[in-house]
Coordinates of C-alpha atoms in Angstrom, one line a residue:
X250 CA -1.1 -16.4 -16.4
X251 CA -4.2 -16.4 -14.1
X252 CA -2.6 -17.3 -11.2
X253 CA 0.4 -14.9 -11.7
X254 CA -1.9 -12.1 -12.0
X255 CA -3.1 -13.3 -9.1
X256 CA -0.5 -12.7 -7.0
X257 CA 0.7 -9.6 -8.4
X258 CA -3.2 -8.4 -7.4
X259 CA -2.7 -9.8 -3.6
X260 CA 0.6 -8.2 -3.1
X261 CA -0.7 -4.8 -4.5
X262 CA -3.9 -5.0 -2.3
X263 CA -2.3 -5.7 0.6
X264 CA 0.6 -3.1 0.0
X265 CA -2.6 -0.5 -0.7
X266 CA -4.8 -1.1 2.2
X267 CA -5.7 2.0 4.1
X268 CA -2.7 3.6 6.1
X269 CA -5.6 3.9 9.6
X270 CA -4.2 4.5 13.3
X271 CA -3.2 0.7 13.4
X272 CA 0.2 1.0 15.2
X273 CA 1.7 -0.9 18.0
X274 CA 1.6 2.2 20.2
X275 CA -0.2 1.1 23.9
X276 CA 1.9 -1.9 25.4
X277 CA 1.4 -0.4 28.7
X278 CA -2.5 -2.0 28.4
X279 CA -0.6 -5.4 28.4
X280 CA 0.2 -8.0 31.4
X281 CA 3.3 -9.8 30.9
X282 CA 1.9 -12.5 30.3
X283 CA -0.4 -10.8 27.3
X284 CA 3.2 -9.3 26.0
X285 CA 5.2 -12.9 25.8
X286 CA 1.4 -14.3 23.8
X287 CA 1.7 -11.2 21.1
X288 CA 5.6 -11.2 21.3
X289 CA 5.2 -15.5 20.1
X290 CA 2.8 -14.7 17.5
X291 CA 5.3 -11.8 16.4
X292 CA 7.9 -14.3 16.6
X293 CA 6.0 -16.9 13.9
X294 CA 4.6 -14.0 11.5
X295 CA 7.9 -12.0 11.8
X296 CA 10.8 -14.7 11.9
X297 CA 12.1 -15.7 7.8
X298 CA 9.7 -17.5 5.2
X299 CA 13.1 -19.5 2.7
X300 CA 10.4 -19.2 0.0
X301 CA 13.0 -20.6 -2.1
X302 CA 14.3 -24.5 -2.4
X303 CA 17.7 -25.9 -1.2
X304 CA 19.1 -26.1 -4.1
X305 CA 22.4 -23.7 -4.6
X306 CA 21.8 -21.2 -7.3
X307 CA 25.3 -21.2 -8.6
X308 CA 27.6 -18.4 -9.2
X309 CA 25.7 -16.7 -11.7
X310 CA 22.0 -17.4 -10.2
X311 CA 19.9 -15.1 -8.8
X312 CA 16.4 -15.4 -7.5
X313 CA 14.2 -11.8 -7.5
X314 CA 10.7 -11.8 -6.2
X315 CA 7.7 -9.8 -4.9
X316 CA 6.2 -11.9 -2.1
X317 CA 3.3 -11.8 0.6
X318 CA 3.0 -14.1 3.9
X319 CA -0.2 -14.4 5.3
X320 CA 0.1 -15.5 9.7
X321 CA -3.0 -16.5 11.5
X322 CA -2.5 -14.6 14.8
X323 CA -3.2 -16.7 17.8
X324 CA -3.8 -13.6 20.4
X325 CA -5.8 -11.2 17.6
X326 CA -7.4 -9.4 20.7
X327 CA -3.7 -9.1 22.7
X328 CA -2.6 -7.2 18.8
X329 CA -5.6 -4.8 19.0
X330 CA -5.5 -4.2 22.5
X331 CA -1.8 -2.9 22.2
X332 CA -3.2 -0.6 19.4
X333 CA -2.5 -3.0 16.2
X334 CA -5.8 -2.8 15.5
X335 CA -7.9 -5.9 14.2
X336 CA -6.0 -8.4 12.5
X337 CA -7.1 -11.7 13.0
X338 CA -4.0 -12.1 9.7
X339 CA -1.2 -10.7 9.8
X340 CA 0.0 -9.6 5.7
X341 CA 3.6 -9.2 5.3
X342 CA 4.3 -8.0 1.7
X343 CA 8.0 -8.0 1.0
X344 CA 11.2 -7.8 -1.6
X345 CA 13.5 -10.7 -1.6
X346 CA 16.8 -11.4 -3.8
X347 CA 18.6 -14.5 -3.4
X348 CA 22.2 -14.5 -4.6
X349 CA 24.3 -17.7 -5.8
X350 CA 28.0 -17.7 -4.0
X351 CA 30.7 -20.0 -4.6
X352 CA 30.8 -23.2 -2.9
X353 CA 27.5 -23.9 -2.6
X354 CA 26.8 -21.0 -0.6
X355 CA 23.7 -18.7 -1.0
X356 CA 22.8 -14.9 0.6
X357 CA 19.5 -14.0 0.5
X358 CA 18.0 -10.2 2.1
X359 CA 14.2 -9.1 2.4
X360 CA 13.0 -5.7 3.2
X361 CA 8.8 -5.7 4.6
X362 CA 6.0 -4.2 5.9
X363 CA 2.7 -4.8 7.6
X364 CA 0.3 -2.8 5.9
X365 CA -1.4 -0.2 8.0
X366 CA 0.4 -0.4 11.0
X367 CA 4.2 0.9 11.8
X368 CA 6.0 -2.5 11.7
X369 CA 8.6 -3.0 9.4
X370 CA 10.9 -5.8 9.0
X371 CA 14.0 -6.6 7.1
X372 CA 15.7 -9.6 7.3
X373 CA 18.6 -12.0 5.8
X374 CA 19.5 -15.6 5.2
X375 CA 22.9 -17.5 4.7
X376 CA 22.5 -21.1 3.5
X377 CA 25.1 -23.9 2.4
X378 CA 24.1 -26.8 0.0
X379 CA 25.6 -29.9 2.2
X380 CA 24.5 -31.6 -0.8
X381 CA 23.9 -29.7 -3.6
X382 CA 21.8 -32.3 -5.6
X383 CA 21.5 -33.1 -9.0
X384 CA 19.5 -35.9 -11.8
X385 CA 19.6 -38.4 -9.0
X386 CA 20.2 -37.0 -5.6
X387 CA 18.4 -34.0 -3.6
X388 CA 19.7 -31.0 -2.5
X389 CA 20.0 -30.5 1.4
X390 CA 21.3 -27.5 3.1
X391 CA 21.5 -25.9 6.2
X392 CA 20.0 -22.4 6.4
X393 CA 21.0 -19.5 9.2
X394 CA 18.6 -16.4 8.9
X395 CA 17.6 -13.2 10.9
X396 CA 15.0 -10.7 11.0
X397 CA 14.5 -7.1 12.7
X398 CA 11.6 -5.2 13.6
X399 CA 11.4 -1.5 12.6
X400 CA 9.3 1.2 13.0
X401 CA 7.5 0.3 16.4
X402 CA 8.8 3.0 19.2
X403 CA 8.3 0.9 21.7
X404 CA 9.6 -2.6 20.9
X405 CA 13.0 -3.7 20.2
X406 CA 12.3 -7.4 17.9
X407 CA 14.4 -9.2 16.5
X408 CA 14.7 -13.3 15.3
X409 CA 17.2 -15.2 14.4
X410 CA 16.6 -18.8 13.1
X411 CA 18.4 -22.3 12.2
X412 CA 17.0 -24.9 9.5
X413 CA 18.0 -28.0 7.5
X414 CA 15.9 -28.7 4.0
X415 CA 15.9 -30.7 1.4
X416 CA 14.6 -30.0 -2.6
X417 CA 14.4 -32.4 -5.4
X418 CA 13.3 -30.8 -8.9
X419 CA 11.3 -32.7 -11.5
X420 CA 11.5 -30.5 -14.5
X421 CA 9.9 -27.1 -13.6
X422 CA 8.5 -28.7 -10.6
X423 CA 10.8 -28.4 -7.5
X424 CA 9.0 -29.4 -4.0
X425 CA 10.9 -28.6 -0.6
X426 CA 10.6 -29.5 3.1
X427 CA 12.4 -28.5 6.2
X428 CA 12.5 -28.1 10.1
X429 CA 14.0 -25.5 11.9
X430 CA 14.5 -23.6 15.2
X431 CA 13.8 -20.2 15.8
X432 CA 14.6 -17.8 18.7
X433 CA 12.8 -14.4 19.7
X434 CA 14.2 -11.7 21.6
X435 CA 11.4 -9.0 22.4
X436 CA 11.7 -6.0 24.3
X437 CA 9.9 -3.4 25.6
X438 CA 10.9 0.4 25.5
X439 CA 9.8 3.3 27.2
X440 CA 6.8 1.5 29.2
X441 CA 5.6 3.9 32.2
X442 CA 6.1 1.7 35.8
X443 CA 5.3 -0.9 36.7
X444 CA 6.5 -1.5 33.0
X445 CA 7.1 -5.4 31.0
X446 CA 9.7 -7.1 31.1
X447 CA 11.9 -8.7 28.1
X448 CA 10.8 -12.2 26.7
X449 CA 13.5 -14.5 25.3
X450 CA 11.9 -17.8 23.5
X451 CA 12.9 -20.3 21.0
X452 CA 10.0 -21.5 18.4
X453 CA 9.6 -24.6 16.8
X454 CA 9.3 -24.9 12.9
X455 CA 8.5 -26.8 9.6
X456 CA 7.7 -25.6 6.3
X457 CA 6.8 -27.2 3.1
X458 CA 6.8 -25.6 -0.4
X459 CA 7.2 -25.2 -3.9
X460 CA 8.6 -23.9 -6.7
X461 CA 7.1 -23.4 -10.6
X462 CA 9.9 -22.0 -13.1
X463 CA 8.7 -21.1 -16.2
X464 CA 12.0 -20.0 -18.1
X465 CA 12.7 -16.7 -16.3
X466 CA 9.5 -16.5 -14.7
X467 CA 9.4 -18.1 -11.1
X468 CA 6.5 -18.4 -8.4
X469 CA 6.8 -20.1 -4.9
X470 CA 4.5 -21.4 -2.7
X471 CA 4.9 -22.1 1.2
X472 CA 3.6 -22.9 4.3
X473 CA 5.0 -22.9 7.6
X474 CA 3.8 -23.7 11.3
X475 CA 6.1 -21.6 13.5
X476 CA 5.1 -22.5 17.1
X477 CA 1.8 -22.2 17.4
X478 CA 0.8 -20.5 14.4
X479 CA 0.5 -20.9 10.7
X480 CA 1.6 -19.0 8.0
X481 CA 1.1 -19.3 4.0
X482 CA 3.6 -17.4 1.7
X483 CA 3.1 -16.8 -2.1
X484 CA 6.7 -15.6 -4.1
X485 CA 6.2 -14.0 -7.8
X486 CA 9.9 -13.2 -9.4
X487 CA 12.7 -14.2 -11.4
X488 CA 14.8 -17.1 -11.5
X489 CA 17.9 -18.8 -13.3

């Protein structure tokens, strides 16, 4: 119970913290080179955190949770200096609901923030169960997700990303793994001349996680190294 109020505590800080003049607003301060360093570090806090094992949920399963990922910026100087103010972290507090389809199939939608600033993010994933496990063999499916930026006047965002993963469950105990690709598309709006030009990159990834059920009751642990950066996600929700 400890560590759920935990997490409930987290998520409410960090959806509370002080609304200050922390926005994206001053790209014309960056080189291009500065722009594609914050645009990759956008890329890893920005792109989808699963937070959720392979295993298909099933026609009637459905997976609700609060959630907050938590990515150490590589360029924290590059974020202020385009007006993001300090954040050495980036907190992205978020609502997620998984959905079970037939055939193995799962859709999954997030809507975030980042606290303080104007980014805002919502996002999808679709993800088939090649296998869909069971009492002696582990799930493994192949995940397609996607992510857009919002709320930042002078960036266009988005991600869209590719990984295989595998679960096994051992009672209430089901740990996960997988690796992935992810590509960035960032561009730049309404810069004065000489301007920056667009950056296109693809991203490296691997995650490991996860998940405690505890009847209804379901929390979700994650981390993931996206390029060059690392992110840790927490999931408190509802399971079955």
């Amino acid at each position: 119970m400890n560590l759920k109020r935990g997490l409930v505590a987290a998520s409410l800080a960090a959806v509370s913290l002080p609304a200050a003049a922390s926005n994206i607003d001053n790209l014309k301060a960056l080189s291009q080179s500065e722009f594609r360093a914050l645009s990759e570090d956008l890329g890893a806090a920005l792109s989808y955190k699963p937070l959720t094992p392979t295993a298909p949920l099933g026609i009637t399963g459905f997976d609700l949770g609060l959630a907050v990922t938590a990515t150490k910026i590589e360029n924290s100087a590059l974020l202020q200096k385009a007006g993001a103010g300090d954040h050495s972290t980036l907190p992205v507090p978020s609502l997620r609901l998984n959905k079970g389809l037939p055939l193995d199939i799962d859709v999954g939608v997030m809507v975030g923030a980042v606290p303080g600033t104007n980014i805002r993010l919502y996002g999808g994933e679709l993800r088939y169960a090649i296998v869909s496990g069971g009492a002696a063999l582990p799930a493994i499916g192949i995940r397609g997700s996607y992510t857009k930026l919002t709320g930042v006047d002078q960036l266009d965002f988005s991600t869209k990303g590719v990984d295989l993963s595998i679960s096994k469950g051992f009672l209430m105990f089901t740990p996960y793994a997988g690796v992935g690709k992810v590509w960035a598309a960032s561009t730049p709006k309404d810069i004065p001349p000489p301007g920056l030009s667009k950056e296109s990159f693809s991203l490296n990834k691997v995650f490991v996680g996860f998940n405690l059920n505890f009847g209804l009751t379901n929390l979700a642990f994650e981390g993931d190294r996206t390029g060059k950066a690392t992110s840790y996600g927490a999931k408190l929700g509802f399971r079955f």
